[in-house]
PDB file of C-alpha atoms in Angstrom:
ATOM      1  CA  UNK A 463     372.013 180.845 259.836  1.00  0.00           C
ATOM      2  CA  UNK A 464     374.851 183.334 259.479  1.00  0.00           C
ATOM      3  CA  UNK A 465     374.875 187.108 259.790  1.00  0.00           C
ATOM      4  CA  UNK A 466     376.360 189.717 257.470  1.00  0.00           C
ATOM      5  CA  UNK A 467     376.557 193.436 256.794  1.00  0.00           C
ATOM      6  CA  UNK A 468     376.379 195.024 253.349  1.00  0.00           C
ATOM      7  CA  UNK A 469     377.137 198.642 252.581  1.00  0.00           C
ATOM      8  CA  UNK A 470     375.514 200.940 250.073  1.00  0.00           C
ATOM      9  CA  UNK A 471     375.890 204.587 249.201  1.00  0.00           C
ATOM     10  CA  UNK A 472     372.391 206.024 249.724  1.00  0.00           C
ATOM     11  CA  UNK A 473     372.759 208.047 246.510  1.00  0.00           C
ATOM     12  CA  UNK A 474     373.210 204.784 244.555  1.00  0.00           C
ATOM     13  CA  UNK A 475     370.861 202.426 246.444  1.00  0.00           C
ATOM     14  CA  UNK A 476     369.224 203.602 249.642  1.00  0.00           C
ATOM     15  CA  UNK A 477     367.253 201.804 252.298  1.00  0.00           C
ATOM     16  CA  UNK A 478     364.148 203.520 250.896  1.00  0.00           C
ATOM     17  CA  UNK A 479     364.987 202.009 247.484  1.00  0.00           C
ATOM     18  CA  UNK A 480     365.366 198.585 249.093  1.00  0.00           C
ATOM     19  CA  UNK A 481     362.059 198.891 250.950  1.00  0.00           C
ATOM     20  CA  UNK A 482     360.289 199.953 247.755  1.00  0.00           C
ATOM     21  CA  UNK A 483     361.812 197.053 245.801  1.00  0.00           C
ATOM     22  CA  UNK A 484     361.064 194.464 248.470  1.00  0.00           C
ATOM     23  CA  UNK A 485     363.177 191.793 246.771  1.00  0.00           C
ATOM     24  CA  UNK A 486     366.184 192.461 244.577  1.00  0.00           C
ATOM     25  CA  UNK A 487     369.680 191.265 243.796  1.00  0.00           C
ATOM     26  CA  UNK A 488     372.747 192.687 245.550  1.00  0.00           C
ATOM     27  CA  UNK A 489     375.191 193.739 242.870  1.00  0.00           C
ATOM     28  CA  UNK A 490     378.154 195.977 242.134  1.00  0.00           C
ATOM     29  CA  UNK A 491     380.640 194.095 244.323  1.00  0.00           C
ATOM     30  CA  UNK A 492     384.103 193.760 242.763  1.00  0.00           C
ATOM     31  CA  UNK A 493     386.425 193.376 245.764  1.00  0.00           C
ATOM     32  CA  UNK A 494     387.718 189.789 245.999  1.00  0.00           C
ATOM     33  CA  UNK A 495     387.253 189.545 249.776  1.00  0.00           C
ATOM     34  CA  UNK A 496     383.718 190.973 249.614  1.00  0.00           C
ATOM     35  CA  UNK A 497     382.846 188.544 246.781  1.00  0.00           C
ATOM     36  CA  UNK A 498     384.257 185.692 248.860  1.00  0.00           C
ATOM     37  CA  UNK A 499     381.939 186.731 251.670  1.00  0.00           C
ATOM     38  CA  UNK A 500     378.989 186.834 249.267  1.00  0.00           C
ATOM     39  CA  UNK A 501     379.817 183.289 248.084  1.00  0.00           C
ATOM     40  CA  UNK A 502     379.405 182.138 251.694  1.00  0.00           C
ATOM     41  CA  UNK A 503     375.951 183.693 252.074  1.00  0.00           C
ATOM     42  CA  UNK A 504     373.079 181.220 252.160  1.00  0.00           C
ATOM     43  CA  UNK A 505     369.309 181.401 251.907  1.00  0.00           C
ATOM     44  CA  UNK A 506     367.910 182.477 255.276  1.00  0.00           C
ATOM     45  CA  UNK A 507     370.983 184.426 256.392  1.00  0.00           C
ATOM     46  CA  UNK A 508     370.185 187.823 257.889  1.00  0.00           C
ATOM     47  CA  UNK A 509     372.031 190.917 256.692  1.00  0.00           C
ATOM     48  CA  UNK A 510     372.377 194.417 258.097  1.00  0.00           C
ATOM     49  CA  UNK A 511     371.870 197.144 255.485  1.00  0.00           C
ATOM     50  CA  UNK A 512     374.398 199.922 256.103  1.00  0.00           C
ATOM     51  CA  UNK A 513     374.325 203.411 254.608  1.00  0.00           C
ATOM     52  CA  UNK A 514     377.886 204.492 253.880  1.00  0.00           C
ATOM     53  CA  UNK A 515     378.938 208.004 252.906  1.00  0.00           C
ATOM     54  CA  UNK A 516     377.808 210.820 255.155  1.00  0.00           C
ATOM     55  CA  UNK A 517     375.214 208.826 257.127  1.00  0.00           C
ATOM     56  CA  UNK A 518     377.389 205.868 258.196  1.00  0.00           C
ATOM     57  CA  UNK A 519     374.721 203.852 259.986  1.00  0.00           C
ATOM     58  CA  UNK A 520     373.019 200.472 259.999  1.00  0.00           C
ATOM     59  CA  UNK A 521     369.468 201.297 258.958  1.00  0.00           C
ATOM     60  CA  UNK A 522     367.719 198.019 258.170  1.00  0.00           C
ATOM     61  CA  UNK A 523     367.757 194.249 257.808  1.00  0.00           C
ATOM     62  CA  UNK A 524     367.420 192.113 254.700  1.00  0.00           C
ATOM     63  CA  UNK A 525     367.398 188.343 254.270  1.00  0.00           C
ATOM     64  CA  UNK A 526     369.225 186.291 251.648  1.00  0.00           C
ATOM     65  CA  UNK A 527     366.635 184.571 249.448  1.00  0.00           C
ATOM     66  CA  UNK A 528     368.926 183.227 246.689  1.00  0.00           C
ATOM     67  CA  UNK A 529     372.492 181.952 247.041  1.00  0.00           C
ATOM     68  CA  UNK A 530     375.431 183.478 245.152  1.00  0.00           C
ATOM     69  CA  UNK A 531     375.261 183.245 241.371  1.00  0.00           C
ATOM     70  CA  UNK A 532     377.213 184.799 238.470  1.00  0.00           C
ATOM     71  CA  UNK A 533     376.340 188.355 237.480  1.00  0.00           C
ATOM     72  CA  UNK A 534     375.156 188.144 233.855  1.00  0.00           C
ATOM     73  CA  UNK A 535     376.232 191.767 233.303  1.00  0.00           C
ATOM     74  CA  UNK A 536     379.689 191.535 234.910  1.00  0.00           C
ATOM     75  CA  UNK A 537     381.861 188.420 234.572  1.00  0.00           C
ATOM     76  CA  UNK A 538     384.085 189.618 237.451  1.00  0.00           C
ATOM     77  CA  UNK A 539     381.226 189.869 239.921  1.00  0.00           C
ATOM     78  CA  UNK A 540     378.329 187.915 241.355  1.00  0.00           C
ATOM     79  CA  UNK A 541     374.972 188.393 243.001  1.00  0.00           C
ATOM     80  CA  UNK A 542     372.814 187.256 245.876  1.00  0.00           C
ATOM     81  CA  UNK A 543     369.117 188.024 246.064  1.00  0.00           C
ATOM     82  CA  UNK A 544     367.791 189.695 249.199  1.00  0.00           C
ATOM     83  CA  UNK A 545     364.389 190.705 250.504  1.00  0.00           C
ATOM     84  CA  UNK A 546     363.529 193.481 252.913  1.00  0.00           C
ATOM     85  CA  UNK A 547     362.829 192.330 256.474  1.00  0.00           C
ATOM     86  CA  UNK A 548     362.597 195.447 258.635  1.00  0.00           C
ATOM     87  CA  UNK A 549     363.754 198.990 259.238  1.00  0.00           C
ATOM     88  CA  UNK A 550     365.665 199.667 262.423  1.00  0.00           C
ATOM     89  CA  UNK A 551     363.765 201.938 264.799  1.00  0.00           C
ATOM     90  CA  UNK A 552     367.065 203.495 265.890  1.00  0.00           C
ATOM     91  CA  UNK A 553     369.802 203.376 263.231  1.00  0.00           C
ATOM     92  CA  UNK A 554     373.133 202.265 264.695  1.00  0.00           C
ATOM     93  CA  UNK A 555     375.835 204.738 263.743  1.00  0.00           C
ATOM     94  CA  UNK A 556     379.437 203.894 262.968  1.00  0.00           C
ATOM     95  CA  UNK A 557     380.451 206.323 265.699  1.00  0.00           C
ATOM     96  CA  UNK A 558     378.475 204.358 268.303  1.00  0.00           C
ATOM     97  CA  UNK A 559     379.952 201.072 267.068  1.00  0.00           C
ATOM     98  CA  UNK A 560     383.488 202.456 267.250  1.00  0.00           C
ATOM     99  CA  UNK A 561     382.848 203.878 270.729  1.00  0.00           C
ATOM    100  CA  UNK A 562     381.759 200.458 272.033  1.00  0.00           C
ATOM    101  CA  UNK A 563     384.756 198.238 272.772  1.00  0.00           C
ATOM    102  CA  UNK A 564     382.744 195.091 272.072  1.00  0.00           C
ATOM    103  CA  UNK A 565     383.140 195.801 268.347  1.00  0.00           C
ATOM    104  CA  UNK A 566     386.903 196.371 268.209  1.00  0.00           C
ATOM    105  CA  UNK A 567     387.406 193.180 266.161  1.00  0.00           C
ATOM    106  CA  UNK A 568     384.430 193.728 263.858  1.00  0.00           C
ATOM    107  CA  UNK A 569     385.240 194.149 260.169  1.00  0.00           C
ATOM    108  CA  UNK A 570     383.174 197.352 260.132  1.00  0.00           C
ATOM    109  CA  UNK A 571     385.781 198.869 262.467  1.00  0.00           C
ATOM    110  CA  UNK A 572     388.905 197.080 261.224  1.00  0.00           C
ATOM    111  CA  UNK A 573     388.242 197.049 257.444  1.00  0.00           C
ATOM    112  CA  UNK A 574     386.170 200.152 256.906  1.00  0.00           C
ATOM    113  CA  UNK A 575     386.183 199.952 253.095  1.00  0.00           C
ATOM    114  CA  UNK A 576     384.970 196.341 252.842  1.00  0.00           C
ATOM    115  CA  UNK A 577     381.445 196.345 251.379  1.00  0.00           C
ATOM    116  CA  UNK A 578     380.282 192.857 252.402  1.00  0.00           C
ATOM    117  CA  UNK A 579     381.396 191.446 255.741  1.00  0.00           C
ATOM    118  CA  UNK A 580     380.537 188.783 258.276  1.00  0.00           C
ATOM    119  CA  UNK A 581     378.939 189.645 261.606  1.00  0.00           C
ATOM    120  CA  UNK A 582     379.304 187.245 264.527  1.00  0.00           C
ATOM    121  CA  UNK A 583     376.253 185.984 266.407  1.00  0.00           C
ATOM    122  CA  UNK A 584     377.350 188.006 269.424  1.00  0.00           C
ATOM    123  CA  UNK A 585     377.861 191.202 267.404  1.00  0.00           C
ATOM    124  CA  UNK A 586     374.441 190.729 265.774  1.00  0.00           C
ATOM    125  CA  UNK A 587     372.777 190.429 269.180  1.00  0.00           C
ATOM    126  CA  UNK A 588     374.535 193.540 270.522  1.00  0.00           C
ATOM    127  CA  UNK A 589     373.679 195.577 267.421  1.00  0.00           C
ATOM    128  CA  UNK A 590     370.024 194.550 267.573  1.00  0.00           C
ATOM    129  CA  UNK A 591     369.921 195.660 271.224  1.00  0.00           C
ATOM    130  CA  UNK A 592     371.502 198.992 270.268  1.00  0.00           C
ATOM    131  CA  UNK A 593     368.880 199.433 267.519  1.00  0.00           C
ATOM    132  CA  UNK A 594     366.176 198.853 270.137  1.00  0.00           C
ATOM    133  CA  UNK A 595     367.713 201.527 272.375  1.00  0.00           C
ATOM    134  CA  UNK A 596     369.096 199.045 274.892  1.00  0.00           C
ATOM    135  CA  UNK A 597     372.732 199.005 276.089  1.00  0.00           C
TER     136      UNK A 597
END
């Protein structure tokens, strides 16, 4: 299993929208690097759901339930299907990630505009602990 982070503007697709949908496809990605990351996603991978814009926080977790496939509505893009797993009790803010030196090499810090990015096993573990209110 691999770990990832996907970003969404809450005004376009919020965590509440994701929870209500339960299972949906992840679309709208056009950046070549982000699409390359999506191509690497596999069924069972866990994914942090990040609200960009004003909120800038990891707010939930989804799971990949269908591997990358072409977007029938956009020949330059692709999709993966995801299902809602859980809301984070304590959203993890970008400010807290940036303040913690353990994340200096994380794409969220280094490539702030990338919408789909890998998360290492170690980073995943640390972020889950932060979401549970543990250092």
